[in-house]
Amino acid sequence: MIHIDWKNLPFGYIKTDYNIRCYYKNGQWGELEIFGSDKVTLHMAATCLHYGQEVFEGMKAFRGKDEKIRIFRCIDNARRMQQSGDYIRMATPPVELFTEAVMQTIRLNERFLPPYESGASLYIRPLLIGIGPTVGVKPAEEYLFLVFVTPVGPYFKTGFKPVNVMISRNRDRAAPLGTGHVKVGGNYAASLLAAEEAQRAGYSTALYLDAKEKKYIDECGPANFFAVRDNTYITPDSQSILPSITNDSLVLLAKDLGIKVERRQVEVSELESFEEAGECGTAAVITPIGKIFDPENNRIYDYGTEAGPVSSRLYHLLRAIQYGDEPDTHNWITIVDPFPRP
Ligand code: PLP
Ligand code: COI
């Protein structure tokens, strides 16, 4: 028996029983292998260490009231890993291999899947790294694809309560023709200082603007930004943000609910006219934004201390689909069949 305080889980790492790995060598992927250790041994000249050949994904599995295990939009995450890896010239796992590795990792660690009532979930972290040695700047010839899982609670301690964020005026997370639209580790390294600066000033994370003009909103920490005005869900269109699968889902759910949707450039000057603001992503789900601070003019945009009505409706509907309480009308869910543990 494991003793985990499911209801108070942070968004952090807990060692589980197994991870799944697969190696790419001589131009092909090998078999899936089961590992108990959470350590990886690397060649000191591996490209992931020197030249940032590293991409990852983030997904969640949920235990339903019916005890079934559901994973959300696995194929979309598999495809995004392919796009990310391809952009930084890596060999990438085929969708079937990705999906099978995710399924097996969940099955092997079923005892770490939080119970339905806890509202927690099992975070799935697929990782792809260049492991072949090179000294010149060029792609590796060998890769490791690895999947691990860890039970998690909300990304922000507050859960579905508003967080305050600070506009980052002096740092960019990504350049317009750079890697912002793919999920490469370097983007997260580039975001650490801005996040720390926001936290030092008392805010949960940084809200990034477009790198060219500092006129438009990009994204918010490791999540997309959205706002609501006049029953319209508004979310930035930008070359330098990650195409969030959660945001895509919210756009479709908003349309289902008769809420208008605008995906377009969003000016900073519009912040004062929004009724609700929030961030969305696998880890963040929907995290409402209470206040946005702009250090350029010391302005604070205030959206209240509770989530607004549109954010709340979307949050509850998305969660209900993920936990199997509402029908999966968009075919986003894959059910994980149980299998005997080795
Ligand atoms: N933007 C960034 C930079 C992220 O790291 C994430 C998390 O994956 C998101 C947005 C949200 O994407 P998704 O909804 O696919 O998790
Ligand atoms: C996710 O939402 O899955 C992310 O990747 C965000 C993060 C914790 C890096």
PDB file of N, CA and C and ligand atoms in Angstrom, residues 11 56-60 77 80 123-125 155 183 188 221-223 242 244 246 280-285, ligand 2:
ATOM      1  N   PHE A  11       2.198  19.955  -7.266  1.00  0.00           N
ATOM      2  CA  PHE A  11       2.612  19.604  -8.622  1.00  0.00           C
ATOM      3  C   PHE A  11       4.116  19.344  -8.540  1.00  0.00           C
ATOM      4  N   PHE A  56       9.875  17.587 -24.870  1.00  0.00           N
ATOM      5  CA  PHE A  56       9.058  16.811 -23.932  1.00  0.00           C
ATOM      6  C   PHE A  56       7.587  17.102 -24.160  1.00  0.00           C
ATOM      7  N   GLU A  57       6.764  16.320 -23.500  1.00  0.00           N
ATOM      8  CA  GLU A  57       5.320  16.519 -23.555  1.00  0.00           C
ATOM      9  C   GLU A  57       4.766  16.469 -22.145  1.00  0.00           C
ATOM     10  N   GLY A  58       3.553  16.920 -21.988  1.00  0.00           N
ATOM     11  CA  GLY A  58       2.886  16.854 -20.687  1.00  0.00           C
ATOM     12  C   GLY A  58       1.442  16.472 -20.927  1.00  0.00           C
ATOM     13  N   MET A  59       1.009  15.419 -20.270  1.00  0.00           N
ATOM     14  CA  MET A  59      -0.388  14.966 -20.422  1.00  0.00           C
ATOM     15  C   MET A  59      -0.863  14.485 -19.062  1.00  0.00           C
ATOM     16  N   LYS A  60      -2.163  14.173 -18.973  1.00  0.00           N
ATOM     17  CA  LYS A  60      -2.667  13.650 -17.699  1.00  0.00           C
ATOM     18  C   LYS A  60      -3.577  12.441 -17.911  1.00  0.00           C
ATOM     19  N   ASN A  77      -0.774  14.936 -28.431  1.00  0.00           N
ATOM     20  CA  ASN A  77       0.527  15.122 -27.784  1.00  0.00           C
ATOM     21  C   ASN A  77       1.621  14.372 -28.546  1.00  0.00           C
ATOM     22  N   ARG A  80       2.463  16.446 -31.480  1.00  0.00           N
ATOM     23  CA  ARG A  80       3.226  17.656 -31.124  1.00  0.00           C
ATOM     24  C   ARG A  80       4.674  17.295 -30.796  1.00  0.00           C
ATOM     25  N   TYR A 123       0.210  12.752 -13.784  1.00  0.00           N
ATOM     26  CA  TYR A 123       0.874  13.536 -14.834  1.00  0.00           C
ATOM     27  C   TYR A 123       1.793  12.607 -15.621  1.00  0.00           C
ATOM     28  N   ILE A 124       1.760  12.734 -16.930  1.00  0.00           N
ATOM     29  CA  ILE A 124       2.553  11.869 -17.811  1.00  0.00           C
ATOM     30  C   ILE A 124       3.590  12.739 -18.493  1.00  0.00           C
ATOM     31  N   ARG A 125       4.836  12.357 -18.374  1.00  0.00           N
ATOM     32  CA  ARG A 125       5.901  13.162 -18.967  1.00  0.00           C
ATOM     33  C   ARG A 125       6.686  12.337 -19.992  1.00  0.00           C
ATOM     34  N   TYR A 155      -1.259  22.863 -10.369  1.00  0.00           N
ATOM     35  CA  TYR A 155       0.037  23.495 -10.670  1.00  0.00           C
ATOM     36  C   TYR A 155       0.287  24.675  -9.748  1.00  0.00           C
ATOM     37  N   LYS A 183       7.873  22.407 -28.220  1.00  0.00           N
ATOM     38  CA  LYS A 183       8.053  22.181 -26.779  1.00  0.00           C
ATOM     39  C   LYS A 183       9.477  21.690 -26.515  1.00  0.00           C
ATOM     40  N   TYR A 188      12.126  26.675 -21.760  1.00  0.00           N
ATOM     41  CA  TYR A 188      11.828  26.722 -20.328  1.00  0.00           C
ATOM     42  C   TYR A 188      13.022  27.310 -19.574  1.00  0.00           C
ATOM     43  N   GLY A 221       3.581  32.216 -18.394  1.00  0.00           N
ATOM     44  CA  GLY A 221       4.329  31.112 -17.797  1.00  0.00           C
ATOM     45  C   GLY A 221       4.238  29.905 -18.720  1.00  0.00           C
ATOM     46  N   PRO A 222       4.106  28.697 -18.175  1.00  0.00           N
ATOM     47  CA  PRO A 222       4.005  27.520 -19.054  1.00  0.00           C
ATOM     48  C   PRO A 222       2.558  27.237 -19.446  1.00  0.00           C
ATOM     49  N   ALA A 223       1.857  28.237 -19.917  1.00  0.00           N
ATOM     50  CA  ALA A 223       0.435  28.077 -20.251  1.00  0.00           C
ATOM     51  C   ALA A 223       0.033  29.155 -21.257  1.00  0.00           C
ATOM     52  N   LEU A 242       3.299  28.231 -27.651  1.00  0.00           N
ATOM     53  CA  LEU A 242       3.044  26.807 -27.861  1.00  0.00           C
ATOM     54  C   LEU A 242       1.559  26.607 -28.183  1.00  0.00           C
ATOM     55  N   SER A 244      -1.363  25.214 -27.489  1.00  0.00           N
ATOM     56  CA  SER A 244      -1.825  24.421 -26.340  1.00  0.00           C
ATOM     57  C   SER A 244      -2.998  23.533 -26.723  1.00  0.00           C
ATOM     58  N   THR A 246      -4.897  22.113 -24.500  1.00  0.00           N
ATOM     59  CA  THR A 246      -5.984  22.515 -23.598  1.00  0.00           C
ATOM     60  C   THR A 246      -6.731  23.704 -24.197  1.00  0.00           C
ATOM     61  N   CYS A 280      -4.219  28.674 -19.396  1.00  0.00           N
ATOM     62  CA  CYS A 280      -4.688  27.300 -19.577  1.00  0.00           C
ATOM     63  C   CYS A 280      -3.580  26.419 -20.118  1.00  0.00           C
ATOM     64  N   GLY A 281      -3.586  25.168 -19.661  1.00  0.00           N
ATOM     65  CA  GLY A 281      -2.598  24.192 -20.088  1.00  0.00           C
ATOM     66  C   GLY A 281      -2.845  22.888 -19.347  1.00  0.00           C
ATOM     67  N   THR A 282      -2.092  21.865 -19.693  1.00  0.00           N
ATOM     68  CA  THR A 282      -2.282  20.570 -19.021  1.00  0.00           C
ATOM     69  C   THR A 282      -2.067  20.719 -17.525  1.00  0.00           C
ATOM     70  N   ALA A 283      -0.959  21.331 -17.139  1.00  0.00           N
ATOM     71  CA  ALA A 283      -0.665  21.480 -15.709  1.00  0.00           C
ATOM     72  C   ALA A 283      -1.593  22.513 -15.082  1.00  0.00           C
ATOM     73  N   ALA A 284      -1.783  23.636 -15.755  1.00  0.00           N
ATOM     74  CA  ALA A 284      -2.567  24.749 -15.186  1.00  0.00           C
ATOM     75  C   ALA A 284      -4.069  24.501 -15.269  1.00  0.00           C
ATOM     76  N   VAL A 285      -4.512  23.550 -16.085  1.00  0.00           N
ATOM     77  CA  VAL A 285      -5.925  23.327 -16.456  1.00  0.00           C
ATOM     78  C   VAL A 285      -6.471  24.702 -16.887  1.00  0.00           C
TER      79      VAL A 285
HETATM   80  C1  COI B   2       2.213  21.109 -19.013  1.00  0.00           C
HETATM   81  O1  COI B   2       1.239  21.822 -18.806  1.00  0.00           O
HETATM   82  O2  COI B   2       2.134  19.899 -19.203  1.00  0.00           O
HETATM   83  C2  COI B   2       3.543  21.664 -19.055  1.00  0.00           C
HETATM   84  O3  COI B   2       4.342  21.154 -19.762  1.00  0.00           O
HETATM   85  C3  COI B   2       3.822  22.794 -18.200  1.00  0.00           C
HETATM   86  C4  COI B   2       4.998  22.591 -17.356  1.00  0.00           C
HETATM   87  C5  COI B   2       4.856  22.105 -16.011  1.00  0.00           C
HETATM   88  C6  COI B   2       6.306  22.639 -17.954  1.00  0.00           C
END
